[in-house]
């Protein structure tokens, strides 16, 4: 998938990757199974150790959708704030991800799916409210810093779905 460069591309990529992820989830032999793929020394990112099952992956996506939705709303309402809530920074957001995981340990897989599906729809609906220029012109909003608003949507939706599918494919392969 090439990186979206227009509103049309963004909406299409988000929905296409969502459907691909949904289809891939259906191929898991047991959606409730704990991940049992081997984590190698090359897999240095924290998420390989953090996420233990499909629910954890879906909750991660849901919480990042919420980050995006809350950030856009706050800034549109005139409450200027960074994308990551205090006290997190781009150097410390791993702890935030861990806290998302811990917060949802009693969330069922069924509920995680519902939360993820609803937040996906909310994000796509929000993206559709912006013009192509608003999404893909850097610095059009002072609260997006030096990047475009669309880049945040790409990171939270199609790119994050690619990340999730990579993890699920590892699990599917481990079960073969």
mmCIF file of the C-alpha atoms, coordinates in Angstrom:
data_MODEL
# 
_entry.id   MODEL 
# 
loop_
_atom_site.group_PDB 
_atom_site.id 
_atom_site.type_symbol 
_atom_site.label_atom_id 
_atom_site.label_alt_id 
_atom_site.label_comp_id 
_atom_site.label_asym_id 
_atom_site.label_entity_id 
_atom_site.label_seq_id 
_atom_site.pdbx_PDB_ins_code 
_atom_site.Cartn_x 
_atom_site.Cartn_y 
_atom_site.Cartn_z 
_atom_site.occupancy 
_atom_site.B_iso_or_equiv 
_atom_site.pdbx_formal_charge 
_atom_site.auth_seq_id 
_atom_site.auth_comp_id 
_atom_site.auth_asym_id 
_atom_site.auth_atom_id 
_atom_site.pdbx_PDB_model_num 
ATOM 1   C CA . UNK A 1 1   ? 0.000   0.000   0.000  1.00 0.00 ? 1   UNK A CA 1 
ATOM 2   C CA . UNK A 1 2   ? 1.394   3.384   -0.939 1.00 0.00 ? 2   UNK A CA 1 
ATOM 3   C CA . UNK A 1 3   ? 1.130   6.206   1.559  1.00 0.00 ? 3   UNK A CA 1 
ATOM 4   C CA . UNK A 1 4   ? -2.040  8.259   1.009  1.00 0.00 ? 4   UNK A CA 1 
ATOM 5   C CA . UNK A 1 5   ? -1.474  11.748  -0.369 1.00 0.00 ? 5   UNK A CA 1 
ATOM 6   C CA . UNK A 1 6   ? -5.093  12.870  -0.697 1.00 0.00 ? 6   UNK A CA 1 
ATOM 7   C CA . UNK A 1 7   ? -8.312  12.709  1.274  1.00 0.00 ? 7   UNK A CA 1 
ATOM 8   C CA . UNK A 1 8   ? -9.716  10.150  -1.149 1.00 0.00 ? 8   UNK A CA 1 
ATOM 9   C CA . UNK A 1 9   ? -6.611  7.982   -0.778 1.00 0.00 ? 9   UNK A CA 1 
ATOM 10  C CA . UNK A 1 10  ? -6.725  8.297   3.015  1.00 0.00 ? 10  UNK A CA 1 
ATOM 11  C CA . UNK A 1 11  ? -10.373 7.249   3.274  1.00 0.00 ? 11  UNK A CA 1 
ATOM 12  C CA . UNK A 1 12  ? -9.855  4.386   0.848  1.00 0.00 ? 12  UNK A CA 1 
ATOM 13  C CA . UNK A 1 13  ? -6.675  3.168   2.579  1.00 0.00 ? 13  UNK A CA 1 
ATOM 14  C CA . UNK A 1 14  ? -8.273  3.345   6.017  1.00 0.00 ? 14  UNK A CA 1 
ATOM 15  C CA . UNK A 1 15  ? -11.320 1.357   4.999  1.00 0.00 ? 15  UNK A CA 1 
ATOM 16  C CA . UNK A 1 16  ? -9.379  -1.100  2.822  1.00 0.00 ? 16  UNK A CA 1 
ATOM 17  C CA . UNK A 1 17  ? -6.871  -1.863  5.570  1.00 0.00 ? 17  UNK A CA 1 
ATOM 18  C CA . UNK A 1 18  ? -9.718  -2.177  8.098  1.00 0.00 ? 18  UNK A CA 1 
ATOM 19  C CA . UNK A 1 19  ? -11.416 -4.801  5.907  1.00 0.00 ? 19  UNK A CA 1 
ATOM 20  C CA . UNK A 1 20  ? -8.113  -6.638  5.388  1.00 0.00 ? 20  UNK A CA 1 
ATOM 21  C CA . UNK A 1 21  ? -7.531  -6.697  9.140  1.00 0.00 ? 21  UNK A CA 1 
ATOM 22  C CA . UNK A 1 22  ? -11.065 -7.962  9.779  1.00 0.00 ? 22  UNK A CA 1 
ATOM 23  C CA . UNK A 1 23  ? -10.582 -10.708 7.183  1.00 0.00 ? 23  UNK A CA 1 
ATOM 24  C CA . UNK A 1 24  ? -7.220  -11.688 8.649  1.00 0.00 ? 24  UNK A CA 1 
ATOM 25  C CA . UNK A 1 25  ? -8.738  -11.916 12.144 1.00 0.00 ? 25  UNK A CA 1 
ATOM 26  C CA . UNK A 1 26  ? -11.236 -14.425 10.772 1.00 0.00 ? 26  UNK A CA 1 
ATOM 27  C CA . UNK A 1 27  ? -8.393  -16.717 9.715  1.00 0.00 ? 27  UNK A CA 1 
ATOM 28  C CA . UNK A 1 28  ? -7.045  -17.063 13.246 1.00 0.00 ? 28  UNK A CA 1 
ATOM 29  C CA . UNK A 1 29  ? -7.768  -20.646 14.334 1.00 0.00 ? 29  UNK A CA 1 
ATOM 30  C CA . UNK A 1 30  ? -8.687  -19.441 17.832 1.00 0.00 ? 30  UNK A CA 1 
ATOM 31  C CA . UNK A 1 31  ? -9.199  -15.718 18.367 1.00 0.00 ? 31  UNK A CA 1 
ATOM 32  C CA . UNK A 1 32  ? -8.802  -16.138 22.122 1.00 0.00 ? 32  UNK A CA 1 
ATOM 33  C CA . UNK A 1 33  ? -5.490  -17.978 21.876 1.00 0.00 ? 33  UNK A CA 1 
ATOM 34  C CA . UNK A 1 34  ? -2.473  -16.380 23.478 1.00 0.00 ? 34  UNK A CA 1 
ATOM 35  C CA . UNK A 1 35  ? 0.145   -15.467 20.913 1.00 0.00 ? 35  UNK A CA 1 
ATOM 36  C CA . UNK A 1 36  ? 2.677   -18.248 20.677 1.00 0.00 ? 36  UNK A CA 1 
ATOM 37  C CA . UNK A 1 37  ? 5.025   -17.042 17.963 1.00 0.00 ? 37  UNK A CA 1 
ATOM 38  C CA . UNK A 1 38  ? 8.711   -16.886 18.741 1.00 0.00 ? 38  UNK A CA 1 
ATOM 39  C CA . UNK A 1 39  ? 10.004  -13.443 19.639 1.00 0.00 ? 39  UNK A CA 1 
ATOM 40  C CA . UNK A 1 40  ? 13.539  -13.216 18.261 1.00 0.00 ? 40  UNK A CA 1 
ATOM 41  C CA . UNK A 1 41  ? 16.373  -10.857 19.082 1.00 0.00 ? 41  UNK A CA 1 
ATOM 42  C CA . UNK A 1 42  ? 15.574  -8.983  15.852 1.00 0.00 ? 42  UNK A CA 1 
ATOM 43  C CA . UNK A 1 43  ? 12.114  -8.137  17.200 1.00 0.00 ? 43  UNK A CA 1 
ATOM 44  C CA . UNK A 1 44  ? 13.310  -5.327  19.439 1.00 0.00 ? 44  UNK A CA 1 
ATOM 45  C CA . UNK A 1 45  ? 10.132  -3.233  19.591 1.00 0.00 ? 45  UNK A CA 1 
ATOM 46  C CA . UNK A 1 46  ? 8.325   -3.451  22.943 1.00 0.00 ? 46  UNK A CA 1 
ATOM 47  C CA . UNK A 1 47  ? 5.014   -4.469  21.381 1.00 0.00 ? 47  UNK A CA 1 
ATOM 48  C CA . UNK A 1 48  ? 6.334   -7.943  20.528 1.00 0.00 ? 48  UNK A CA 1 
ATOM 49  C CA . UNK A 1 49  ? 6.544   -8.665  24.242 1.00 0.00 ? 49  UNK A CA 1 
ATOM 50  C CA . UNK A 1 50  ? 3.625   -6.453  25.312 1.00 0.00 ? 50  UNK A CA 1 
ATOM 51  C CA . UNK A 1 51  ? 0.663   -7.741  23.319 1.00 0.00 ? 51  UNK A CA 1 
ATOM 52  C CA . UNK A 1 52  ? -0.311  -11.268 24.316 1.00 0.00 ? 52  UNK A CA 1 
ATOM 53  C CA . UNK A 1 53  ? -3.427  -11.844 22.188 1.00 0.00 ? 53  UNK A CA 1 
ATOM 54  C CA . UNK A 1 54  ? -5.844  -10.390 19.640 1.00 0.00 ? 54  UNK A CA 1 
ATOM 55  C CA . UNK A 1 55  ? -7.703  -8.416  22.311 1.00 0.00 ? 55  UNK A CA 1 
ATOM 56  C CA . UNK A 1 56  ? -4.494  -6.599  23.253 1.00 0.00 ? 56  UNK A CA 1 
ATOM 57  C CA . UNK A 1 57  ? -3.880  -5.630  19.610 1.00 0.00 ? 57  UNK A CA 1 
ATOM 58  C CA . UNK A 1 58  ? -7.444  -4.380  19.106 1.00 0.00 ? 58  UNK A CA 1 
ATOM 59  C CA . UNK A 1 59  ? -7.364  -2.401  22.338 1.00 0.00 ? 59  UNK A CA 1 
ATOM 60  C CA . UNK A 1 60  ? -4.097  -0.799  21.272 1.00 0.00 ? 60  UNK A CA 1 
ATOM 61  C CA . UNK A 1 61  ? -5.694  0.303   17.993 1.00 0.00 ? 61  UNK A CA 1 
ATOM 62  C CA . UNK A 1 62  ? -8.812  1.523   19.802 1.00 0.00 ? 62  UNK A CA 1 
ATOM 63  C CA . UNK A 1 63  ? -6.817  3.594   22.295 1.00 0.00 ? 63  UNK A CA 1 
ATOM 64  C CA . UNK A 1 64  ? -4.788  5.217   19.508 1.00 0.00 ? 64  UNK A CA 1 
ATOM 65  C CA . UNK A 1 65  ? -8.023  6.038   17.699 1.00 0.00 ? 65  UNK A CA 1 
ATOM 66  C CA . UNK A 1 66  ? -9.226  7.690   20.929 1.00 0.00 ? 66  UNK A CA 1 
ATOM 67  C CA . UNK A 1 67  ? -5.970  9.658   21.163 1.00 0.00 ? 67  UNK A CA 1 
ATOM 68  C CA . UNK A 1 68  ? -6.526  11.029  17.670 1.00 0.00 ? 68  UNK A CA 1 
ATOM 69  C CA . UNK A 1 69  ? -10.215 11.785  18.188 1.00 0.00 ? 69  UNK A CA 1 
ATOM 70  C CA . UNK A 1 70  ? -9.666  13.524  21.538 1.00 0.00 ? 70  UNK A CA 1 
ATOM 71  C CA . UNK A 1 71  ? -6.681  15.499  20.245 1.00 0.00 ? 71  UNK A CA 1 
ATOM 72  C CA . UNK A 1 72  ? -8.511  16.806  17.186 1.00 0.00 ? 72  UNK A CA 1 
ATOM 73  C CA . UNK A 1 73  ? -11.633 17.713  19.189 1.00 0.00 ? 73  UNK A CA 1 
ATOM 74  C CA . UNK A 1 74  ? -9.695  19.515  21.909 1.00 0.00 ? 74  UNK A CA 1 
ATOM 75  C CA . UNK A 1 75  ? -7.716  21.545  19.413 1.00 0.00 ? 75  UNK A CA 1 
ATOM 76  C CA . UNK A 1 76  ? -10.758 22.345  17.292 1.00 0.00 ? 76  UNK A CA 1 
ATOM 77  C CA . UNK A 1 77  ? -12.441 23.567  20.470 1.00 0.00 ? 77  UNK A CA 1 
ATOM 78  C CA . UNK A 1 78  ? -9.511  25.935  21.076 1.00 0.00 ? 78  UNK A CA 1 
ATOM 79  C CA . UNK A 1 79  ? -7.884  23.876  23.830 1.00 0.00 ? 79  UNK A CA 1 
ATOM 80  C CA . UNK A 1 80  ? -4.426  23.609  22.294 1.00 0.00 ? 80  UNK A CA 1 
ATOM 81  C CA . UNK A 1 81  ? -2.677  20.434  23.335 1.00 0.00 ? 81  UNK A CA 1 
ATOM 82  C CA . UNK A 1 82  ? -0.104  18.020  21.942 1.00 0.00 ? 82  UNK A CA 1 
ATOM 83  C CA . UNK A 1 83  ? -1.096  14.695  20.435 1.00 0.00 ? 83  UNK A CA 1 
ATOM 84  C CA . UNK A 1 84  ? 0.272   12.673  23.325 1.00 0.00 ? 84  UNK A CA 1 
ATOM 85  C CA . UNK A 1 85  ? -1.319  13.529  26.666 1.00 0.00 ? 85  UNK A CA 1 
ATOM 86  C CA . UNK A 1 86  ? 0.886   14.657  29.531 1.00 0.00 ? 86  UNK A CA 1 
ATOM 87  C CA . UNK A 1 87  ? 3.148   13.348  30.888 1.00 0.00 ? 87  UNK A CA 1 
ATOM 88  C CA . UNK A 1 88  ? 3.987   11.330  27.756 1.00 0.00 ? 88  UNK A CA 1 
ATOM 89  C CA . UNK A 1 89  ? 6.376   12.298  24.991 1.00 0.00 ? 89  UNK A CA 1 
ATOM 90  C CA . UNK A 1 90  ? 7.483   10.534  21.835 1.00 0.00 ? 90  UNK A CA 1 
ATOM 91  C CA . UNK A 1 91  ? 10.370  9.180   23.914 1.00 0.00 ? 91  UNK A CA 1 
ATOM 92  C CA . UNK A 1 92  ? 8.125   7.815   26.693 1.00 0.00 ? 92  UNK A CA 1 
ATOM 93  C CA . UNK A 1 93  ? 4.922   6.753   24.940 1.00 0.00 ? 93  UNK A CA 1 
ATOM 94  C CA . UNK A 1 94  ? 5.816   3.080   25.439 1.00 0.00 ? 94  UNK A CA 1 
ATOM 95  C CA . UNK A 1 95  ? 4.703   3.435   29.053 1.00 0.00 ? 95  UNK A CA 1 
ATOM 96  C CA . UNK A 1 96  ? 1.393   4.869   27.854 1.00 0.00 ? 96  UNK A CA 1 
ATOM 97  C CA . UNK A 1 97  ? 0.915   1.833   25.597 1.00 0.00 ? 97  UNK A CA 1 
ATOM 98  C CA . UNK A 1 98  ? 1.618   -0.434  28.557 1.00 0.00 ? 98  UNK A CA 1 
ATOM 99  C CA . UNK A 1 99  ? -0.967  1.439   30.611 1.00 0.00 ? 99  UNK A CA 1 
ATOM 100 C CA . UNK A 1 100 ? -3.544  0.997   27.835 1.00 0.00 ? 100 UNK A CA 1 
ATOM 101 C CA . UNK A 1 101 ? -2.900  -2.744  28.001 1.00 0.00 ? 101 UNK A CA 1 
ATOM 102 C CA . UNK A 1 102 ? -3.215  -2.879  31.779 1.00 0.00 ? 102 UNK A CA 1 
ATOM 103 C CA . UNK A 1 103 ? -6.385  -0.770  31.739 1.00 0.00 ? 103 UNK A CA 1 
ATOM 104 C CA . UNK A 1 104 ? -8.112  -3.313  29.486 1.00 0.00 ? 104 UNK A CA 1 
ATOM 105 C CA . UNK A 1 105 ? -7.162  -6.627  31.046 1.00 0.00 ? 105 UNK A CA 1 
ATOM 106 C CA . UNK A 1 106 ? -10.795 -7.214  32.020 1.00 0.00 ? 106 UNK A CA 1 
ATOM 107 C CA . UNK A 1 107 ? -12.110 -6.152  28.597 1.00 0.00 ? 107 UNK A CA 1 
ATOM 108 C CA . UNK A 1 108 ? -13.436 -9.141  26.662 1.00 0.00 ? 108 UNK A CA 1 
ATOM 109 C CA . UNK A 1 109 ? -12.410 -9.882  23.088 1.00 0.00 ? 109 UNK A CA 1 
ATOM 110 C CA . UNK A 1 110 ? -15.997 -9.257  21.998 1.00 0.00 ? 110 UNK A CA 1 
ATOM 111 C CA . UNK A 1 111 ? -16.004 -5.836  23.649 1.00 0.00 ? 111 UNK A CA 1 
ATOM 112 C CA . UNK A 1 112 ? -12.562 -5.037  22.230 1.00 0.00 ? 112 UNK A CA 1 
ATOM 113 C CA . UNK A 1 113 ? -13.873 -5.791  18.732 1.00 0.00 ? 113 UNK A CA 1 
ATOM 114 C CA . UNK A 1 114 ? -16.883 -3.531  19.284 1.00 0.00 ? 114 UNK A CA 1 
ATOM 115 C CA . UNK A 1 115 ? -14.716 -0.697  20.629 1.00 0.00 ? 115 UNK A CA 1 
ATOM 116 C CA . UNK A 1 116 ? -12.281 -1.034  17.734 1.00 0.00 ? 116 UNK A CA 1 
ATOM 117 C CA . UNK A 1 117 ? -14.990 -1.135  15.070 1.00 0.00 ? 117 UNK A CA 1 
ATOM 118 C CA . UNK A 1 118 ? -16.811 1.879   16.538 1.00 0.00 ? 118 UNK A CA 1 
ATOM 119 C CA . UNK A 1 119 ? -13.640 3.943   16.957 1.00 0.00 ? 119 UNK A CA 1 
ATOM 120 C CA . UNK A 1 120 ? -12.564 3.089   13.399 1.00 0.00 ? 120 UNK A CA 1 
ATOM 121 C CA . UNK A 1 121 ? -15.872 4.448   12.145 1.00 0.00 ? 121 UNK A CA 1 
ATOM 122 C CA . UNK A 1 122 ? -15.528 7.555   14.327 1.00 0.00 ? 122 UNK A CA 1 
ATOM 123 C CA . UNK A 1 123 ? -12.034 8.254   12.967 1.00 0.00 ? 123 UNK A CA 1 
ATOM 124 C CA . UNK A 1 124 ? -13.103 7.755   9.361  1.00 0.00 ? 124 UNK A CA 1 
ATOM 125 C CA . UNK A 1 125 ? -16.134 9.992   9.854  1.00 0.00 ? 125 UNK A CA 1 
ATOM 126 C CA . UNK A 1 126 ? -13.913 12.670  11.382 1.00 0.00 ? 126 UNK A CA 1 
ATOM 127 C CA . UNK A 1 127 ? -11.379 12.430  8.552  1.00 0.00 ? 127 UNK A CA 1 
ATOM 128 C CA . UNK A 1 128 ? -14.181 12.925  6.056  1.00 0.00 ? 128 UNK A CA 1 
ATOM 129 C CA . UNK A 1 129 ? -15.121 16.268  7.680  1.00 0.00 ? 129 UNK A CA 1 
ATOM 130 C CA . UNK A 1 130 ? -11.807 17.813  6.595  1.00 0.00 ? 130 UNK A CA 1 
ATOM 131 C CA . UNK A 1 131 ? -10.948 19.050  3.133  1.00 0.00 ? 131 UNK A CA 1 
ATOM 132 C CA . UNK A 1 132 ? -8.068  17.633  1.157  1.00 0.00 ? 132 UNK A CA 1 
ATOM 133 C CA . UNK A 1 133 ? -6.150  20.848  1.846  1.00 0.00 ? 133 UNK A CA 1 
ATOM 134 C CA . UNK A 1 134 ? -6.804  20.654  5.602  1.00 0.00 ? 134 UNK A CA 1 
ATOM 135 C CA . UNK A 1 135 ? -5.603  17.054  5.699  1.00 0.00 ? 135 UNK A CA 1 
ATOM 136 C CA . UNK A 1 136 ? -2.524  17.303  3.498  1.00 0.00 ? 136 UNK A CA 1 
ATOM 137 C CA . UNK A 1 137 ? -1.140  20.826  3.792  1.00 0.00 ? 137 UNK A CA 1 
ATOM 138 C CA . UNK A 1 138 ? 1.614   20.963  6.379  1.00 0.00 ? 138 UNK A CA 1 
ATOM 139 C CA . UNK A 1 139 ? 1.226   23.602  9.087  1.00 0.00 ? 139 UNK A CA 1 
ATOM 140 C CA . UNK A 1 140 ? -2.345  24.477  8.038  1.00 0.00 ? 140 UNK A CA 1 
ATOM 141 C CA . UNK A 1 141 ? -3.267  24.039  11.691 1.00 0.00 ? 141 UNK A CA 1 
ATOM 142 C CA . UNK A 1 142 ? -0.798  25.402  14.212 1.00 0.00 ? 142 UNK A CA 1 
ATOM 143 C CA . UNK A 1 143 ? -1.555  22.444  16.505 1.00 0.00 ? 143 UNK A CA 1 
ATOM 144 C CA . UNK A 1 144 ? -0.196  19.883  14.013 1.00 0.00 ? 144 UNK A CA 1 
ATOM 145 C CA . UNK A 1 145 ? 3.299   21.294  14.244 1.00 0.00 ? 145 UNK A CA 1 
ATOM 146 C CA . UNK A 1 146 ? 5.419   20.802  11.142 1.00 0.00 ? 146 UNK A CA 1 
ATOM 147 C CA . UNK A 1 147 ? 3.399   17.897  9.792  1.00 0.00 ? 147 UNK A CA 1 
ATOM 148 C CA . UNK A 1 148 ? -0.011  17.548  8.197  1.00 0.00 ? 148 UNK A CA 1 
ATOM 149 C CA . UNK A 1 149 ? -3.176  16.467  9.957  1.00 0.00 ? 149 UNK A CA 1 
ATOM 150 C CA . UNK A 1 150 ? -3.472  13.662  7.419  1.00 0.00 ? 150 UNK A CA 1 
ATOM 151 C CA . UNK A 1 151 ? -0.173  12.205  8.618  1.00 0.00 ? 151 UNK A CA 1 
ATOM 152 C CA . UNK A 1 152 ? -1.728  11.657  12.049 1.00 0.00 ? 152 UNK A CA 1 
ATOM 153 C CA . UNK A 1 153 ? -4.725  9.921   10.488 1.00 0.00 ? 153 UNK A CA 1 
ATOM 154 C CA . UNK A 1 154 ? -2.430  7.733   8.378  1.00 0.00 ? 154 UNK A CA 1 
ATOM 155 C CA . UNK A 1 155 ? -0.422  6.749   11.449 1.00 0.00 ? 155 UNK A CA 1 
ATOM 156 C CA . UNK A 1 156 ? -3.507  5.933   13.525 1.00 0.00 ? 156 UNK A CA 1 
ATOM 157 C CA . UNK A 1 157 ? -5.390  4.036   10.846 1.00 0.00 ? 157 UNK A CA 1 
ATOM 158 C CA . UNK A 1 158 ? -3.856  2.359   7.757  1.00 0.00 ? 158 UNK A CA 1 
ATOM 159 C CA . UNK A 1 159 ? -0.272  2.296   9.046  1.00 0.00 ? 159 UNK A CA 1 
ATOM 160 C CA . UNK A 1 160 ? -1.349  1.018   12.452 1.00 0.00 ? 160 UNK A CA 1 
ATOM 161 C CA . UNK A 1 161 ? -3.510  -1.630  10.770 1.00 0.00 ? 161 UNK A CA 1 
ATOM 162 C CA . UNK A 1 162 ? -0.452  -2.779  8.810  1.00 0.00 ? 162 UNK A CA 1 
ATOM 163 C CA . UNK A 1 163 ? 1.371   -3.153  12.133 1.00 0.00 ? 163 UNK A CA 1 
ATOM 164 C CA . UNK A 1 164 ? -1.500  -5.224  13.548 1.00 0.00 ? 164 UNK A CA 1 
ATOM 165 C CA . UNK A 1 165 ? -1.675  -7.465  10.480 1.00 0.00 ? 165 UNK A CA 1 
ATOM 166 C CA . UNK A 1 166 ? 2.048   -8.155  10.664 1.00 0.00 ? 166 UNK A CA 1 
ATOM 167 C CA . UNK A 1 167 ? 1.577   -9.371  14.226 1.00 0.00 ? 167 UNK A CA 1 
ATOM 168 C CA . UNK A 1 168 ? -1.452  -11.502 13.357 1.00 0.00 ? 168 UNK A CA 1 
ATOM 169 C CA . UNK A 1 169 ? 0.364   -13.067 10.400 1.00 0.00 ? 169 UNK A CA 1 
ATOM 170 C CA . UNK A 1 170 ? 3.147   -14.110 12.792 1.00 0.00 ? 170 UNK A CA 1 
ATOM 171 C CA . UNK A 1 171 ? 0.537   -15.836 14.948 1.00 0.00 ? 171 UNK A CA 1 
ATOM 172 C CA . UNK A 1 172 ? -1.131  -17.534 11.973 1.00 0.00 ? 172 UNK A CA 1 
ATOM 173 C CA . UNK A 1 173 ? 2.253   -18.799 10.778 1.00 0.00 ? 173 UNK A CA 1 
ATOM 174 C CA . UNK A 1 174 ? 3.098   -20.083 14.273 1.00 0.00 ? 174 UNK A CA 1 
ATOM 175 C CA . UNK A 1 175 ? -0.087  -22.168 14.231 1.00 0.00 ? 175 UNK A CA 1 
ATOM 176 C CA . UNK A 1 176 ? 0.694   -23.878 10.920 1.00 0.00 ? 176 UNK A CA 1 
# 
